[in-house]
Amino acid sequence: MIAGRFPENFLWGTATASHQVEGGNHGNDWWAWEQVPGHIKNGDRSDPACEQFERYAGDFDLLRSLNQNAHRFSVEWSRIEPAPGQFSAMALAHYRDVLQALRDRGMEPLVTLHHFTNPAWIAQAGGWDAPETAEYFARFAQRVTDELGTLARSWITINEPTVIAYQGYLRGDWPPGRRDLGAAARVLVNLLRGHWMAYERIKSRHADLQIGLAHHLRVFDPARWFMPQDRAVAAAFNRVFNETMLKSLRLGRLVFPLTRAGRASGPRQSQDFIGLNYYARELVKFNRRYREELFGERVLPAGAPRSDLNWELYPDGLYRTLRSLLREQLPILVTENGIADAADAKRPEFLLTHVGAMLRAIQTGVPVRGYFHWTCFDNFEWAEGYSAKFGLIACDPVTQERRPRPSARLYAEICRLNGLPATVELPPAPRQPAEPAGPADLR
Ligand code: FCB
């Protein structure tokens, strides 16, 4: 059993993104994408989502009643800057009210500036494949922090750069729907530039603000440890997907393979904390036919527990990832971690084992400062529409009824105790593979 409490002032909350919960976001590239048949499961659209643009105060009351002391959400760029250089006083006032509502309830805000959606005018000008987008983003980031910086101390510039590049430019199943390795690499470079420029602008004006990025890190293990080719592709996946961005940010320059996609540099150490989004592990098998994917076919371990989306449930991956981040020597926030589980059959154990893995990591000295479960309310899950249910609280997009699932109560108990309930027996930590492939050595 994992005993012990989390450090004092540990942040416990949930995470959301504007487009997934607000409703009414018709001015961005995702809304346009949703209008095309076949893009979103069941033809779903992000309107009405959770109608949180109107319902945020009641929703925050509910989260506060469940003992959460923090909340991560994103501001919607297309509302704030609907046309180039034209900032909406109304939209900024709205997010000021949202932040004030959190403060009034004693909940620490964590604000994301970019969570996947781009204003339509940015998409029309080439999206993140266009170098100017980084400058537009920095201008937006500056304006928002100038207006709202006194209400929130911690900010995330960009959510999951690697996922944006992979889904939008390599797989092509998110906007802008391209399948072009060169474009994916350029997009990563421009996202890095966007972060660097935003970081410098914000810090020069508001030195006290804490600025980070939310990184999606997965564990890639070889499907067959005895096969050198599998080990090689797993190592390549780790390098490209988990390490390149972190290392570039640490050094203030591009590292291979990004060096082949452009030239850019920025300040060294341009993160004040690491945001970690952790969901799953994947096993990688060498396969000649998977040229576009570094010759790696991703497979599920036989008999592995999995979510409704078939993602492997692998709490030890959170422990291993947190351990690997020790090298960054920065405070860490777990900015997302959750499970699609409509029946709420596996979520309670998911919560206990992942919070337990995080506690184990803290006990070995990893400086984790907070945990934001993905997510509070079932919402618009991108290409999965409303079919994937990630909420601690069910939310019906038709009736807008909110119904806490049993795991909402369990999470409330964890938040209240600032630790795991004493009665909980955790399964033993999964055995470490003989040669952990980790998200391994980041230096
Ligand atoms: C993450 C995204 C978040 C949500 C979860 C399930 O990759 O940041 O918006 O889609 O996955």
Coordinates of C-alpha atoms and ligand atoms in Angstrom, one line a residue:
M1 CA 0.0 0.0 0.0
I2 CA 1.2 3.5 -0.7
A3 CA 1.0 5.6 2.4
G4 CA 1.6 9.2 2.9
R5 CA 0.4 12.6 2.0
F6 CA 1.2 14.9 -0.8
P7 CA 3.2 18.0 -0.2
E8 CA 1.5 21.0 1.4
N9 CA -0.3 23.3 -1.0
F10 CA -0.5 20.6 -3.7
L11 CA -2.8 21.6 -6.5
W12 CA -5.7 19.3 -7.1
G13 CA -8.0 20.0 -10.0
T14 CA -9.3 19.1 -13.4
A15 CA -8.4 20.3 -16.9
T16 CA -10.4 21.5 -19.9
A17 CA -10.0 23.3 -23.2
S18 CA -12.2 26.1 -24.5
H19 CA -13.3 24.4 -27.7
Q20 CA -14.2 21.2 -25.8
V21 CA -16.4 22.7 -23.2
E22 CA -17.6 26.2 -24.1
G23 CA -19.9 25.8 -27.1
G24 CA -20.4 28.5 -29.7
N25 CA -16.9 28.7 -31.0
H26 CA -17.6 29.2 -34.6
G27 CA -14.6 31.3 -35.5
N28 CA -11.8 28.7 -35.5
D29 CA -10.4 26.0 -37.7
W30 CA -11.9 23.1 -35.7
W31 CA -15.5 24.4 -36.2
A32 CA -14.8 24.6 -40.0
W33 CA -13.4 21.0 -39.9
E34 CA -16.5 19.7 -38.0
Q35 CA -18.8 20.8 -40.8
V36 CA -17.3 18.2 -43.2
P37 CA -19.0 14.9 -43.1
G38 CA -16.7 12.1 -41.9
H39 CA -14.4 14.2 -39.9
I40 CA -16.1 13.7 -36.5
K41 CA -17.6 10.5 -35.2
N42 CA -21.4 10.4 -35.5
G43 CA -21.3 13.8 -37.2
D44 CA -21.0 15.5 -33.8
R45 CA -20.2 19.2 -33.5
S46 CA -18.5 21.2 -30.7
D47 CA -21.7 23.2 -30.2
P48 CA -23.2 23.0 -27.5
A49 CA -20.4 21.1 -25.8
C50 CA -21.0 21.8 -22.0
E51 CA -22.2 25.3 -22.6
Q52 CA -19.6 26.3 -20.2
F53 CA -19.2 29.8 -21.7
E54 CA -22.4 30.5 -19.9
R55 CA -22.4 27.9 -17.1
Y56 CA -18.9 28.3 -15.7
A57 CA -19.9 29.8 -12.4
G58 CA -22.2 26.9 -11.5
D59 CA -19.7 24.4 -12.8
F60 CA -16.9 25.9 -10.6
D61 CA -19.3 25.7 -7.6
L62 CA -19.6 22.0 -8.3
L63 CA -15.9 21.4 -8.6
R64 CA -15.2 23.4 -5.5
S65 CA -17.8 21.3 -3.6
L66 CA -15.8 18.3 -4.7
N67 CA -12.8 19.7 -2.9
Q68 CA -10.8 20.8 -5.9
N69 CA -8.5 23.7 -5.2
A70 CA -7.2 24.4 -8.7
H71 CA -8.5 24.4 -12.3
R72 CA -6.9 24.4 -15.7
F73 CA -8.8 25.9 -18.7
S74 CA -7.9 27.6 -22.0
V75 CA -8.8 30.9 -23.4
E76 CA -10.1 30.8 -27.0
W77 CA -7.9 32.8 -29.3
S78 CA -10.7 33.1 -32.0
R79 CA -12.9 34.9 -29.5
I80 CA -10.3 37.2 -28.2
E81 CA -8.8 38.1 -31.5
P82 CA -11.5 37.4 -34.1
A83 CA -9.6 39.4 -36.8
P84 CA -5.9 40.2 -37.0
G85 CA -4.9 42.7 -34.4
Q86 CA -8.5 43.3 -33.3
F87 CA -8.9 42.3 -29.7
S88 CA -12.4 41.9 -28.3
A89 CA -12.9 43.8 -25.1
M90 CA -16.0 41.6 -24.4
A91 CA -14.1 38.3 -24.7
L92 CA -11.3 39.6 -22.5
A93 CA -13.8 40.8 -19.9
H94 CA -15.4 37.3 -20.1
Y95 CA -12.2 35.6 -19.2
R96 CA -11.5 38.1 -16.5
D97 CA -14.8 37.1 -15.0
V98 CA -13.9 33.4 -15.3
L99 CA -10.6 34.0 -13.5
Q100 CA -12.3 36.0 -10.9
A101 CA -14.9 33.3 -10.4
L102 CA -12.1 30.8 -9.7
R103 CA -10.3 33.1 -7.3
D104 CA -13.6 33.8 -5.5
R105 CA -13.8 30.1 -4.8
G106 CA -10.2 29.8 -3.7
M107 CA -9.3 27.8 -6.8
E108 CA -5.8 28.4 -8.3
P109 CA -6.1 29.0 -12.1
L110 CA -3.8 27.5 -14.7
V111 CA -4.5 29.1 -18.1
T112 CA -3.6 27.6 -21.5
L113 CA -3.2 30.1 -24.3
H114 CA -3.3 27.7 -27.2
H115 CA -5.2 24.4 -26.9
F116 CA -5.4 23.1 -30.5
T117 CA -7.7 25.7 -32.0
N118 CA -6.6 28.5 -34.3
P119 CA -8.7 31.5 -35.4
A120 CA -10.0 31.0 -38.9
W121 CA -7.8 33.9 -40.2
I122 CA -4.7 32.1 -38.8
A123 CA -5.7 28.9 -40.6
Q124 CA -6.3 30.8 -43.8
A125 CA -2.8 32.4 -43.6
G126 CA -1.2 28.9 -43.4
G127 CA -1.7 27.9 -39.8
W128 CA 1.4 26.7 -38.0
D129 CA 3.1 25.9 -41.3
A130 CA 3.5 29.7 -41.8
P131 CA 6.4 31.3 -39.9
E132 CA 4.3 34.4 -39.2
T133 CA 1.9 32.4 -37.0
A134 CA 4.6 32.3 -34.2
E135 CA 4.6 36.1 -34.2
Y136 CA 0.9 36.4 -34.2
F137 CA 0.7 34.0 -31.3
A138 CA 3.3 35.9 -29.3
R139 CA 1.3 39.2 -29.8
F140 CA -1.8 37.4 -28.6
A141 CA 0.0 35.9 -25.6
Q142 CA 1.3 39.3 -24.7
R143 CA -2.1 41.0 -24.9
V144 CA -3.8 38.3 -22.8
T145 CA -1.2 38.3 -20.1
D146 CA -1.2 42.1 -20.1
E147 CA -4.9 42.1 -19.5
L148 CA -5.3 39.0 -17.2
G149 CA -1.8 38.4 -15.8
T150 CA -2.7 39.8 -12.3
L151 CA -5.4 37.1 -11.9
A152 CA -3.4 34.0 -12.7
R153 CA 0.2 33.2 -11.9
S154 CA 0.7 30.1 -14.0
W155 CA 0.4 30.0 -17.8
I156 CA 0.8 27.3 -20.5
T157 CA 1.7 28.7 -23.9
I158 CA 0.9 25.7 -26.1
N159 CA -0.8 22.4 -25.4
E160 CA 0.9 19.3 -26.9
P161 CA 2.9 20.6 -29.8
T162 CA 3.8 17.0 -30.9
V163 CA 0.2 16.0 -31.0
I164 CA -0.7 19.1 -33.2
A165 CA 2.0 18.1 -35.6
Y166 CA 1.2 14.4 -35.6
Q167 CA -2.6 14.5 -35.9
G168 CA -2.9 17.6 -38.1
Y169 CA 0.1 17.2 -40.4
L170 CA 1.2 13.5 -40.4
R171 CA -1.9 11.5 -39.8
G172 CA -4.1 14.2 -41.2
D173 CA -7.2 13.3 -39.2
W174 CA -7.3 16.7 -37.5
P175 CA -7.2 20.1 -39.2
P176 CA -5.7 21.0 -41.5
G177 CA -5.8 17.3 -42.6
R178 CA -2.4 17.1 -44.2
R179 CA -0.1 14.1 -44.5
D180 CA 3.3 15.5 -45.0
L181 CA 6.3 14.7 -42.8
G182 CA 8.2 17.8 -43.9
A183 CA 5.2 20.0 -42.9
A184 CA 4.9 18.2 -39.6
A185 CA 8.5 19.0 -38.8
R186 CA 8.2 22.6 -39.9
V187 CA 5.1 23.0 -37.7
L188 CA 7.0 21.7 -34.7
V189 CA 9.7 24.3 -35.4
N190 CA 7.1 27.1 -35.6
L191 CA 5.4 25.9 -32.5
L192 CA 8.7 26.1 -30.7
R193 CA 9.3 29.6 -32.1
G194 CA 5.8 30.6 -31.0
H195 CA 6.6 29.4 -27.4
W196 CA 10.0 31.1 -27.4
M197 CA 8.7 34.4 -28.6
A198 CA 5.7 34.3 -26.3
Y199 CA 7.9 33.4 -23.3
E200 CA 10.3 36.3 -23.9
R201 CA 7.5 38.8 -24.4
I202 CA 5.6 37.7 -21.3
K203 CA 8.7 37.4 -19.1
S204 CA 10.0 40.8 -20.1
R205 CA 6.7 42.4 -19.0
H206 CA 5.7 40.1 -16.1
A207 CA 8.7 38.5 -14.7
D208 CA 6.7 36.9 -11.9
L209 CA 4.5 34.8 -14.1
Q210 CA 5.3 31.2 -14.4
I211 CA 5.3 30.0 -18.0
G212 CA 5.4 26.4 -19.2
L213 CA 4.2 24.1 -22.0
A214 CA 2.0 21.0 -21.7
H215 CA 3.9 18.1 -23.2
H216 CA 2.2 14.9 -24.2
L217 CA 4.6 12.2 -23.2
R218 CA 3.9 8.5 -23.9
V219 CA 6.0 5.5 -22.9
F220 CA 7.2 3.5 -25.9
D221 CA 8.5 0.0 -25.1
P222 CA 9.7 -2.5 -27.6
A223 CA 7.1 -5.1 -28.3
R224 CA 9.7 -7.8 -28.1
W225 CA 12.7 -7.0 -25.9
F226 CA 14.8 -9.8 -27.5
M227 CA 14.5 -8.1 -31.0
P228 CA 17.1 -5.4 -31.5
Q229 CA 15.0 -3.8 -34.3
D230 CA 12.1 -3.4 -31.9
R231 CA 14.4 -1.8 -29.3
A232 CA 15.8 0.5 -31.9
V233 CA 12.4 1.8 -33.1
A234 CA 11.2 2.2 -29.5
A235 CA 14.3 4.3 -28.8
A236 CA 13.6 6.3 -32.0
F237 CA 10.0 7.0 -30.9
N238 CA 11.2 8.1 -27.5
R239 CA 13.7 10.4 -29.0
V240 CA 11.4 12.0 -31.6
F241 CA 8.2 12.1 -29.7
N242 CA 9.3 12.6 -26.1
E243 CA 12.7 14.2 -26.1
T244 CA 13.2 16.5 -29.0
M245 CA 11.0 19.3 -27.8
L246 CA 12.2 19.2 -24.2
K247 CA 15.8 19.2 -25.3
S248 CA 15.3 22.1 -27.7
L249 CA 13.7 24.1 -25.0
R250 CA 16.4 23.3 -22.5
L251 CA 19.2 24.3 -24.9
G252 CA 17.4 27.2 -26.7
R253 CA 18.1 25.7 -30.1
L254 CA 16.7 23.1 -32.4
V255 CA 18.0 19.5 -32.0
F256 CA 18.0 16.7 -34.6
P257 CA 15.7 15.9 -36.4
L258 CA 14.2 19.5 -36.2
T259 CA 17.5 20.9 -37.5
R260 CA 16.5 19.5 -40.9
A261 CA 13.3 21.4 -40.9
G262 CA 14.4 25.0 -40.3
R263 CA 16.5 27.3 -38.4
A264 CA 15.4 28.8 -35.1
S265 CA 16.7 29.6 -31.6
G266 CA 15.4 31.0 -28.4
P267 CA 16.3 31.6 -24.8
R268 CA 17.8 28.7 -22.9
Q269 CA 15.6 27.1 -20.2
S270 CA 12.4 28.8 -21.4
Q271 CA 10.1 26.8 -19.1
D272 CA 9.5 27.7 -15.5
F273 CA 7.7 24.4 -15.0
I274 CA 7.0 21.3 -17.0
G275 CA 3.4 20.5 -17.8
L276 CA 3.0 16.8 -18.3
N277 CA 0.0 15.2 -20.1
Y278 CA 0.3 11.4 -19.5
Y279 CA -2.2 8.9 -20.8
A280 CA -0.7 5.6 -22.0
R281 CA 2.1 3.3 -23.1
E282 CA 2.5 1.9 -26.5
L283 CA 4.5 -1.1 -27.6
V284 CA 6.5 -0.7 -30.8
K285 CA 7.3 -3.4 -33.3
F286 CA 9.6 -3.1 -36.2
N287 CA 7.7 -3.2 -39.5
R288 CA 9.2 -2.4 -42.9
R289 CA 5.8 -1.3 -44.2
Y290 CA 5.5 1.6 -41.6
R291 CA 8.0 3.8 -43.3
E292 CA 6.1 7.0 -42.5
E293 CA 6.1 6.1 -38.8
L294 CA 9.8 5.5 -38.3
F295 CA 9.2 1.8 -39.2
G296 CA 7.3 1.3 -35.9
E297 CA 4.0 -0.5 -35.8
R298 CA 2.3 0.3 -32.5
V299 CA 0.6 -2.6 -30.8
L300 CA -1.2 -3.3 -27.5
P301 CA 0.2 -5.8 -25.1
A302 CA -2.0 -9.0 -25.1
G303 CA -4.6 -8.9 -22.4
A304 CA -3.6 -5.4 -21.3
P305 CA -6.3 -3.4 -19.5
R306 CA -7.5 -0.6 -21.7
S307 CA -9.9 2.3 -21.9
D308 CA -12.9 2.7 -24.2
L309 CA -10.5 4.2 -26.8
N310 CA -8.2 1.1 -26.5
W311 CA -5.5 3.1 -24.8
E312 CA -3.4 0.8 -22.5
L313 CA -3.9 1.6 -18.8
Y314 CA -0.3 1.7 -17.5
P315 CA 0.1 3.7 -14.3
D316 CA 3.7 2.8 -14.0
G317 CA 4.3 4.8 -17.1
L318 CA 3.4 7.9 -15.1
Y319 CA 6.0 7.0 -12.5
R320 CA 8.6 6.3 -15.2
T321 CA 7.9 9.5 -17.1
L322 CA 8.0 11.6 -13.9
R323 CA 11.3 10.0 -13.0
S324 CA 12.7 10.8 -16.4
L325 CA 11.7 14.4 -16.0
L326 CA 13.9 14.8 -12.9
R327 CA 16.7 15.6 -15.4
E328 CA 14.9 18.9 -16.3
Q329 CA 15.3 20.1 -12.7
L330 CA 12.1 22.0 -12.9
P331 CA 8.8 21.8 -10.9
I332 CA 6.3 19.6 -12.6
L333 CA 2.5 19.9 -12.9
V334 CA 0.6 16.9 -14.2
T335 CA -1.5 19.0 -16.5
E336 CA -3.6 16.0 -17.9
N337 CA -4.2 12.4 -17.0
G338 CA -7.5 10.5 -17.5
I339 CA -9.4 7.8 -19.1
A340 CA -12.3 7.3 -21.5
D341 CA -14.6 5.1 -19.5
A342 CA -18.4 5.6 -20.1
A343 CA -19.3 3.0 -17.5
D344 CA -16.9 4.4 -14.8
A345 CA -15.9 0.8 -14.3
K346 CA -12.1 1.3 -14.5
R347 CA -11.8 5.0 -13.6
P348 CA -11.7 4.5 -9.8
E349 CA -8.8 2.1 -10.1
F350 CA -7.2 4.3 -12.7
L351 CA -7.3 7.3 -10.3
L352 CA -5.9 5.3 -7.4
T353 CA -3.1 3.7 -9.3
H354 CA -2.1 6.9 -11.2
V355 CA -2.2 9.1 -8.1
G356 CA -0.3 6.3 -6.3
A357 CA 2.3 6.3 -9.1
M358 CA 2.7 10.1 -8.7
L359 CA 3.1 9.8 -5.0
R360 CA 5.8 7.1 -5.4
A361 CA 7.6 9.5 -7.7
I362 CA 7.3 12.3 -5.2
Q363 CA 8.7 10.1 -2.5
T364 CA 11.8 9.5 -4.6
G365 CA 12.3 13.3 -4.9
V366 CA 10.5 14.2 -8.1
P367 CA 9.1 17.8 -7.6
V368 CA 5.5 17.4 -8.6
R369 CA 3.4 20.3 -7.5
G370 CA -0.1 19.5 -8.8
Y371 CA -2.4 17.2 -10.6
F372 CA -5.2 18.1 -13.1
H373 CA -7.3 15.2 -14.0
W374 CA -8.6 15.1 -17.6
T375 CA -11.5 16.0 -17.2
C376 CA -14.3 17.3 -15.1
F377 CA -17.2 17.0 -17.6
D378 CA -17.7 14.7 -20.6
N379 CA -17.1 17.0 -23.5
F380 CA -16.3 17.4 -27.2
E381 CA -13.4 15.0 -27.6
W382 CA -12.1 16.2 -31.0
A383 CA -12.5 13.6 -33.7
E384 CA -14.3 11.3 -31.3
G385 CA -17.0 13.8 -30.8
Y386 CA -19.2 13.1 -27.7
S387 CA -18.6 9.4 -27.9
A388 CA -15.5 9.3 -25.6
K389 CA -16.5 9.9 -22.0
F390 CA -13.5 11.3 -20.1
G391 CA -15.5 13.1 -17.4
L392 CA -15.5 12.5 -13.6
I393 CA -18.9 14.0 -14.1
A394 CA -21.2 12.9 -16.9
C395 CA -22.6 15.8 -19.0
D396 CA -25.4 15.2 -21.5
P397 CA -24.9 17.6 -24.4
V398 CA -28.7 17.6 -25.1
T399 CA -30.1 18.2 -21.6
Q400 CA -26.9 19.7 -20.2
E401 CA -27.5 17.7 -17.0
R402 CA -24.4 17.2 -14.9
R403 CA -24.2 13.9 -13.0
P404 CA -21.1 13.1 -10.9
R405 CA -19.9 9.6 -11.4
P406 CA -18.7 7.5 -8.4
S407 CA -15.1 8.4 -9.3
A408 CA -15.9 12.1 -8.8
R409 CA -16.5 11.3 -5.2
L410 CA -13.4 9.2 -5.0
Y411 CA -11.4 12.1 -6.5
A412 CA -13.0 14.5 -4.0
E413 CA -11.8 12.2 -1.2
I414 CA -8.2 12.2 -2.6
C415 CA -8.4 16.0 -2.8
R416 CA -9.7 16.4 0.7
L417 CA -7.1 14.1 2.2
N418 CA -4.3 15.4 0.1
G419 CA -3.5 11.7 -0.3
L420 CA -4.9 8.3 -0.9
P421 CA -7.7 6.9 1.3
A422 CA -6.1 4.7 3.9
T423 CA -8.3 1.7 3.1
V424 CA -7.0 1.5 -0.4
E425 CA -4.8 -1.4 -1.3
L426 CA -2.9 -0.6 -4.4
P427 CA -1.8 -3.4 -6.7
P428 CA 2.0 -3.8 -6.6
A429 CA 3.9 -1.6 -9.1
P430 CA 4.1 -3.4 -12.5
R431 CA 7.5 -5.0 -12.9
Q432 CA 10.0 -2.7 -14.6
P433 CA 11.1 -4.2 -18.0
A434 CA 14.6 -5.4 -17.8
E435 CA 15.9 -2.6 -20.0
P436 CA 13.5 0.4 -19.5
A437 CA 13.1 2.3 -22.7
G438 CA 11.5 5.1 -20.7
P439 CA 11.0 8.4 -22.0
A440 CA 14.6 7.9 -21.1
D441 CA 17.7 10.0 -21.0
L442 CA 16.7 13.4 -22.1
R443 CA 20.2 14.9 -21.9
Ligands
FCB1 C1 -5.1 15.2 -24.8 C2 -5.7 16.6 -25.2 C3 -7.1 16.9 -24.6 C4 -7.9 15.7 -24.6 C5 -7.3 14.5 -24.1 C6 -8.1 13.2 -24.0 O1 -4.2 14.9 -25.8 O2 -4.8 17.6 -24.8 O3 -7.6 18.0 -25.2 O4 -8.3 15.4 -26.0 O5 -6.1 14.2 -24.8

